[in-house]
Coordinates of C-alpha atoms and ligand atoms in Angstrom, one line a residue:
M1 CA 96.9 138.1 82.9
L2 CA 97.3 138.1 86.6
N3 CA 94.8 140.2 88.0
R4 CA 94.1 140.8 91.9
R5 CA 91.5 138.1 92.2
T6 CA 94.2 135.9 90.5
M7 CA 96.7 136.6 92.6
L8 CA 94.8 136.0 96.0
K9 CA 93.7 132.7 94.8
M10 CA 97.3 131.8 94.0
L11 CA 98.3 132.9 97.5
A12 CA 95.5 130.8 98.7
T13 CA 96.8 127.8 97.3
L14 CA 100.2 128.2 99.1
P15 CA 99.2 126.3 102.2
F16 CA 98.5 123.3 100.0
M17 CA 102.2 123.6 99.5
G18 CA 102.6 122.5 103.1
G19 CA 105.4 119.8 102.7
V20 CA 107.5 121.5 100.0
A21 CA 107.1 124.8 101.3
G22 CA 110.8 126.1 101.9
S23 CA 112.2 123.4 100.4
N24 CA 114.1 123.4 96.9
A25 CA 110.4 123.4 95.4
I26 CA 109.7 126.9 95.9
R27 CA 113.1 128.0 94.5
K28 CA 112.5 125.9 91.4
V29 CA 109.2 127.2 91.0
S30 CA 110.6 131.0 91.3
G31 CA 113.1 129.7 88.5
E32 CA 116.1 129.5 90.7
K33 CA 118.8 127.1 88.8
L34 CA 119.9 124.5 91.1
A35 CA 123.1 122.1 90.9
R36 CA 121.7 118.6 92.0
P37 CA 122.6 118.2 95.6
G38 CA 126.0 116.3 95.9
Y39 CA 127.1 117.2 92.2
N40 CA 129.8 119.9 91.7
R41 CA 128.9 120.5 87.9
D42 CA 125.4 121.2 86.7
F43 CA 125.8 119.6 83.2
F44 CA 122.2 120.2 81.8
T45 CA 122.3 123.7 82.8
E46 CA 125.8 124.2 81.3
L47 CA 124.6 122.7 78.1
G48 CA 121.2 124.5 78.2
V49 CA 119.5 121.2 78.2
K50 CA 116.3 121.5 80.3
P51 CA 115.3 118.8 82.9
F52 CA 111.5 118.4 83.5
I53 CA 109.2 116.5 86.1
N54 CA 108.0 113.4 84.3
A55 CA 104.0 113.4 84.5
W56 CA 103.8 111.4 81.3
G57 CA 105.1 107.9 82.0
T58 CA 107.9 105.9 80.7
I59 CA 108.5 107.5 77.6
T60 CA 111.6 106.8 75.4
A61 CA 112.0 109.7 73.9
K62 CA 111.9 111.7 77.4
S63 CA 114.3 109.1 78.5
G64 CA 112.2 106.4 80.2
S65 CA 112.7 106.4 84.0
L66 CA 115.2 106.9 86.7
M67 CA 117.5 104.3 88.2
H68 CA 117.4 103.6 91.7
P69 CA 120.3 104.5 93.8
E70 CA 121.2 101.1 94.4
V71 CA 121.2 100.3 90.6
I72 CA 123.6 103.4 90.0
E73 CA 125.7 101.9 92.6
A74 CA 126.1 98.8 90.8
Y75 CA 126.7 100.5 87.8
N76 CA 129.4 102.5 89.5
Y77 CA 131.0 99.5 91.1
A78 CA 131.1 97.7 87.7
S79 CA 132.7 100.7 86.2
Q80 CA 135.8 100.5 88.2
Q81 CA 137.1 97.0 87.3
F82 CA 137.7 94.8 84.3
V83 CA 136.0 91.6 83.9
D84 CA 135.5 89.2 80.9
L85 CA 132.1 90.2 79.1
N86 CA 131.1 86.7 78.3
E87 CA 131.8 85.5 81.7
L88 CA 129.8 88.3 83.3
Q89 CA 126.7 87.6 81.0
D90 CA 126.9 83.9 81.7
K91 CA 126.6 84.7 85.5
V92 CA 124.2 87.5 85.4
G93 CA 122.4 85.3 83.0
E94 CA 122.0 82.4 85.3
R95 CA 121.1 84.6 88.4
I96 CA 118.4 86.4 86.3
A97 CA 117.0 83.1 85.1
E98 CA 116.7 81.7 88.7
M99 CA 114.9 84.9 89.8
L100 CA 112.6 84.7 86.6
N101 CA 112.2 80.6 86.9
C102 CA 113.0 80.0 83.4
E103 CA 115.9 78.1 81.6
A104 CA 118.0 81.2 80.6
A105 CA 118.4 84.6 80.3
M106 CA 120.4 88.0 78.9
V107 CA 120.8 91.3 79.3
T108 CA 120.1 93.0 75.9
A109 CA 120.5 96.5 74.6
G110 CA 116.9 97.4 75.4
A111 CA 113.5 95.1 74.5
A112 CA 114.0 95.8 70.6
S113 CA 117.4 94.5 70.6
A114 CA 116.1 91.4 72.2
M115 CA 113.7 91.1 69.4
T116 CA 116.4 90.9 66.8
L117 CA 118.4 88.7 68.8
G118 CA 115.6 86.5 69.8
A119 CA 114.8 86.1 65.9
A120 CA 118.3 85.7 64.9
A121 CA 118.6 83.1 67.4
C122 CA 115.4 81.2 65.8
I123 CA 117.1 81.5 62.4
T124 CA 120.4 80.7 63.0
G125 CA 120.8 78.5 66.0
K126 CA 124.5 77.8 66.7
D127 CA 125.4 77.8 63.0
Q128 CA 128.3 79.9 62.5
E129 CA 127.8 80.2 58.8
K130 CA 124.5 81.2 59.1
I131 CA 125.3 84.0 61.9
R132 CA 127.9 85.4 59.5
A133 CA 125.5 85.3 56.7
L134 CA 122.7 87.4 58.5
P135 CA 120.5 89.3 57.4
N136 CA 121.3 87.9 53.8
L137 CA 120.8 84.2 54.2
P138 CA 121.2 82.4 50.9
G139 CA 118.1 80.4 49.6
Q140 CA 114.4 81.5 50.1
Q141 CA 113.5 84.5 52.5
L142 CA 112.5 83.2 55.7
E143 CA 109.0 84.1 57.4
V144 CA 108.0 85.1 60.8
I145 CA 104.0 84.7 61.6
I146 CA 102.4 87.4 63.1
Q147 CA 98.6 88.4 63.6
D148 CA 97.5 91.2 61.4
T149 CA 96.0 93.1 64.5
H150 CA 99.6 92.5 65.9
R151 CA 101.8 94.7 63.3
F152 CA 103.5 97.4 64.9
G153 CA 106.7 99.4 64.7
Y154 CA 108.7 97.5 66.9
D155 CA 108.3 94.5 64.4
H156 CA 111.0 96.4 62.3
A157 CA 113.5 94.9 65.2
V158 CA 112.4 91.3 63.9
R159 CA 112.5 92.4 60.5
N160 CA 116.4 93.6 60.8
T161 CA 117.3 89.7 60.4
G162 CA 116.1 89.7 56.7
V163 CA 112.7 87.8 57.5
K164 CA 109.2 88.5 55.7
M165 CA 106.3 89.1 58.5
V166 CA 103.4 86.7 57.5
E167 CA 100.0 88.2 58.4
V168 CA 97.2 86.0 59.7
N169 CA 94.1 86.0 61.1
G170 CA 92.6 83.6 63.5
P171 CA 94.1 80.1 64.6
R172 CA 93.2 78.3 61.4
E173 CA 95.3 80.8 59.1
M174 CA 98.1 80.8 61.7
E175 CA 98.2 77.3 61.4
E176 CA 98.1 77.2 57.6
A177 CA 100.6 79.7 57.3
I178 CA 103.4 77.4 58.9
N179 CA 105.7 76.1 56.3
E180 CA 109.4 74.9 56.1
K181 CA 110.3 78.9 56.0
T182 CA 108.7 79.6 59.0
V183 CA 111.4 80.3 61.7
M184 CA 109.2 82.0 64.6
M185 CA 106.0 83.3 65.8
L186 CA 105.6 86.9 67.1
F187 CA 103.0 88.1 69.8
F188 CA 102.8 91.6 70.6
N189 CA 101.4 91.6 74.1
A190 CA 99.8 94.8 74.3
A191 CA 97.6 94.1 71.1
G192 CA 96.1 91.6 73.3
E193 CA 93.8 88.4 72.5
H194 CA 91.5 89.1 69.3
S195 CA 91.3 85.7 67.3
V196 CA 93.9 84.1 68.8
S197 CA 94.4 83.7 72.5
R198 CA 98.1 83.4 74.2
E199 CA 97.4 79.8 75.0
Q200 CA 96.1 78.6 71.5
F201 CA 99.3 80.9 70.1
V202 CA 101.4 79.0 72.0
E203 CA 99.8 75.7 71.4
I204 CA 100.0 76.1 67.8
G205 CA 103.7 77.1 68.1
Q206 CA 104.6 74.1 70.1
R207 CA 102.5 71.4 68.0
N208 CA 104.3 72.6 65.0
N209 CA 107.9 73.1 66.4
V210 CA 108.1 76.6 65.5
P211 CA 109.3 79.0 68.5
T212 CA 107.0 81.6 70.1
F213 CA 108.2 85.0 71.1
I214 CA 106.2 87.5 73.0
D215 CA 107.2 91.0 73.2
A216 CA 105.8 92.4 76.4
A217 CA 108.3 95.2 76.6
A218 CA 106.4 97.9 78.9
D219 CA 104.3 95.5 80.6
V220 CA 105.0 95.5 84.2
P221 CA 103.3 96.1 86.5
P222 CA 101.9 94.1 87.4
V223 CA 105.2 92.3 88.3
E224 CA 103.5 89.0 87.7
N225 CA 103.8 89.3 84.1
L226 CA 107.7 88.6 84.2
F227 CA 106.6 84.9 84.9
K228 CA 103.4 84.5 83.3
Y229 CA 104.5 84.1 79.8
I230 CA 107.3 81.3 80.6
E231 CA 104.6 79.6 82.5
M232 CA 102.1 79.8 79.4
G233 CA 105.1 78.4 77.6
F234 CA 106.4 80.8 75.5
D235 CA 110.1 79.9 74.0
L236 CA 111.1 83.6 74.3
V237 CA 110.2 86.7 76.3
T238 CA 111.4 90.1 76.1
F239 CA 110.9 93.1 78.7
S240 CA 112.5 96.5 78.4
G241 CA 114.9 97.1 81.3
G242 CA 114.4 101.0 81.8
K243 CA 110.7 101.2 81.9
A244 CA 109.0 100.4 85.2
I245 CA 111.7 98.1 86.0
R246 CA 114.2 101.2 86.2
G247 CA 117.0 99.6 84.9
P248 CA 119.5 101.6 82.5
Q249 CA 117.3 103.0 79.8
S250 CA 119.5 101.1 77.3
A251 CA 119.1 97.9 78.6
G252 CA 116.6 95.1 78.6
L253 CA 115.7 91.4 79.4
L254 CA 115.4 88.2 76.9
F255 CA 114.7 85.1 78.6
G256 CA 113.3 81.6 77.9
R257 CA 114.6 78.4 76.1
K258 CA 118.3 77.9 76.8
D259 CA 119.2 76.5 73.4
L260 CA 117.5 80.0 72.1
L261 CA 119.6 81.9 74.7
E262 CA 122.9 80.5 73.8
A263 CA 122.1 81.3 70.0
A264 CA 121.2 84.5 70.6
R265 CA 124.4 85.3 72.7
L266 CA 126.3 83.9 69.6
N267 CA 124.5 86.5 67.6
T268 CA 125.7 89.5 69.7
V269 CA 128.8 91.3 71.3
P270 CA 131.3 90.5 72.0
H271 CA 131.7 88.3 68.5
S272 CA 132.0 91.0 66.1
N273 CA 131.0 89.2 62.8
T274 CA 127.3 89.3 63.9
I275 CA 124.0 91.0 63.3
G276 CA 123.9 91.9 67.0
R277 CA 127.4 93.5 67.2
G278 CA 125.9 97.2 67.1
M279 CA 123.8 96.4 70.2
K280 CA 126.4 96.2 72.7
V281 CA 125.7 96.4 76.3
N282 CA 128.6 97.1 78.6
K283 CA 129.6 95.4 81.9
E284 CA 127.6 98.2 83.9
E285 CA 124.6 98.0 82.3
I286 CA 124.7 94.1 82.5
L287 CA 125.3 94.3 86.5
A288 CA 123.0 97.3 86.8
M289 CA 120.2 95.4 84.8
M290 CA 120.5 92.3 87.2
V291 CA 120.4 94.6 90.5
A292 CA 117.3 96.7 89.0
L293 CA 115.2 93.3 88.5
E294 CA 116.3 92.2 92.0
K295 CA 114.9 95.4 93.5
Y296 CA 112.0 95.6 91.4
L297 CA 110.8 92.1 92.5
E298 CA 111.6 93.0 96.1
R299 CA 109.3 96.0 96.1
D300 CA 106.0 96.2 98.0
H301 CA 103.9 96.7 94.8
E302 CA 100.7 97.0 96.6
K303 CA 102.4 99.7 98.7
D304 CA 103.6 101.3 95.3
W305 CA 100.0 101.4 93.8
E306 CA 98.5 102.9 97.0
E307 CA 101.1 105.6 96.9
W308 CA 100.4 106.2 93.1
E309 CA 96.6 106.5 93.9
N310 CA 97.4 109.0 96.9
R311 CA 99.3 111.0 94.3
V312 CA 96.8 111.0 91.9
A313 CA 94.0 111.9 94.6
L314 CA 96.2 114.7 95.5
I315 CA 96.4 116.1 92.3
D316 CA 92.9 115.7 91.7
E317 CA 91.9 117.5 95.0
A318 CA 94.1 120.6 94.0
V319 CA 92.4 120.8 90.3
S320 CA 89.0 120.1 91.2
S321 CA 88.6 123.0 93.2
V322 CA 88.7 125.3 90.2
E323 CA 85.2 125.8 88.8
S324 CA 84.0 123.6 85.9
V325 CA 86.9 121.3 86.5
E326 CA 86.1 117.4 86.0
T327 CA 88.6 114.8 86.6
D328 CA 88.8 110.9 85.9
H329 CA 91.1 108.2 87.6
Y330 CA 92.0 105.7 85.0
V331 CA 94.3 102.6 84.4
F332 CA 95.7 101.5 81.0
P333 CA 94.7 98.0 80.8
V334 CA 98.3 97.1 79.7
A335 CA 101.6 99.0 79.3
N336 CA 101.8 101.8 81.7
H337 CA 99.3 99.7 83.8
V338 CA 99.4 102.5 86.6
P339 CA 96.9 104.9 88.2
H340 CA 96.4 108.3 86.0
L341 CA 94.3 111.7 86.1
S342 CA 92.4 112.9 83.6
I343 CA 91.6 116.9 83.7
K344 CA 89.0 118.4 81.8
W345 CA 87.3 121.6 81.8
D346 CA 84.6 123.9 80.3
Q347 CA 86.6 126.4 78.1
E348 CA 83.8 129.0 78.5
I349 CA 84.9 129.1 82.2
I350 CA 88.6 128.5 81.9
N351 CA 89.8 130.2 78.6
I352 CA 92.7 128.1 77.7
T353 CA 93.0 124.9 75.5
P354 CA 94.6 121.7 76.9
P355 CA 97.5 121.7 74.4
K356 CA 98.2 125.2 75.3
L357 CA 97.9 124.6 79.2
R358 CA 100.5 121.4 78.7
E359 CA 102.6 123.9 76.8
N360 CA 102.8 126.4 79.7
L361 CA 103.3 123.5 82.2
E362 CA 106.4 122.4 79.9
N363 CA 107.6 126.0 79.6
G364 CA 107.4 127.1 83.2
Y365 CA 109.7 126.2 86.1
P366 CA 110.1 123.8 86.9
S367 CA 109.3 122.4 83.6
I368 CA 106.3 119.6 83.6
V369 CA 105.7 117.4 80.9
T370 CA 102.1 115.7 80.7
F371 CA 100.3 114.2 77.9
G372 CA 96.9 114.3 76.2
G373 CA 95.1 115.7 73.3
D374 CA 93.0 118.6 72.2
E375 CA 90.3 117.6 75.1
S376 CA 92.3 116.9 78.3
V377 CA 95.6 117.2 80.3
E378 CA 96.6 113.5 81.3
V379 CA 98.8 113.0 84.2
S380 CA 100.8 110.0 85.2
V381 CA 102.1 110.1 88.3
F382 CA 104.3 107.0 88.7
M383 CA 107.6 108.5 87.1
M384 CA 107.8 111.5 89.4
Q385 CA 109.7 112.2 92.4
Q386 CA 107.8 112.1 95.9
E387 CA 108.5 116.0 96.2
E388 CA 107.0 116.7 92.6
V389 CA 103.6 115.7 93.3
G390 CA 102.9 118.8 95.2
I391 CA 104.5 121.0 92.7
V392 CA 102.5 119.3 89.9
A393 CA 99.3 119.8 91.6
K394 CA 100.2 123.5 92.6
R395 CA 101.2 124.2 88.7
L396 CA 98.2 122.8 87.1
K397 CA 95.9 124.4 89.8
E398 CA 97.8 127.8 88.8
E399 CA 97.3 127.5 85.3
L400 CA 93.8 126.7 85.6
E401 CA 93.1 129.7 88.1
M402 CA 94.6 132.0 85.6
A403 CA 92.9 131.1 82.7
L404 CA 89.7 131.5 84.9
M405 CA 87.3 134.1 82.7
Ligands
PLP501 C1 109.3 100.2 74.7 C2 108.6 99.0 73.8 C3 109.8 98.5 73.0 C4 111.4 98.7 72.8 O1 112.0 98.6 73.9 P1 113.5 99.2 74.5 O2 113.8 98.6 75.6 O3 113.4 100.8 74.4 O4 114.2 98.6 73.1 C5 109.3 97.2 72.2 N1 108.2 96.8 72.1 C6 107.3 97.8 73.1 C7 105.8 96.9 73.0 C8 107.5 98.5 73.8 O5 106.6 99.2 74.4

């Protein structure tokens, strides 16, 4: 309920809006509908689809990330001319391989697609009969070795090729599991090193002549990770294009050993009789992905980090002024490895649960999507637009104050 006290407090927060006061922010907060500047049609409003401020991170179901203008420019450029798809993949692949200091690279339809194509490459090589037969190769079922602690939903993308996942624990079991049916070893980067280090993993693969694949889809920042796994000796590496790299959300990178990349290419578009035919990447995405990577590598990553920390501090300052609110700054160790803010409060003093507060933020104007469980509201700042930070701070503070007993 809006009582007089709360109203006064809300008014008192207004100077905080400083930089955004008078801009679209205020109108958006008041619920007025806006067409994006520069566009004639407001498609999302037409459709009744609600855009929101992303205070959650690079979440696939929430449409990942936003492309930089240079990336959109590349996308639009490509959309106006015909080219040969193979020729474009060849040239873009060479350029990406140069940027990432590796033998070869390709643009895939996301990291999950890269996993299917990488596994297919390890199985078929350039054998056309095998390429056509996937996922039903004659003979015994082939195997991919994975640590039991590394099983995850995305390994379905590898199982698409018809292989069986063989779970092992520790380097000894890993080595013993290798046999003539073994086609690949899969490392899920975010699951980390429990019983087998990355170096050991690579060493076992190399000694037994089994290709190693690391899924590091969400694992920039830090930017160094783009180079690290090739340097360690992994044969295949994948990153999502549409997470922190901010390429097209439906694109990704597969890079590493040249012979395997050639085989991966044969297992997908434009070849029709392949397991990857449904994982089409168009010329626009291929080019835009290359430019997104260029832009990402060129960025001042330290400055980005500082900016994110400033954003967290700004929101922290706003919410911490409310009685009983406690905050925490943290960084996930891997994947969405960026500054976050955790917000908690005493529900005897602020009479609202964190899930209800998140719901209010999502249902308000502008809609703001945060995350968290029953105990807290969690805020990720790196997918916000600059001008949205003040709005998020203000709305959080507003919701907390309105629930003050
Ligand atoms: C996001 C993600 C994927 C899938 O990436 P897409 O680019 O969306 O296909 C695969 N593995 C991990 C660990 C991820 O986080």
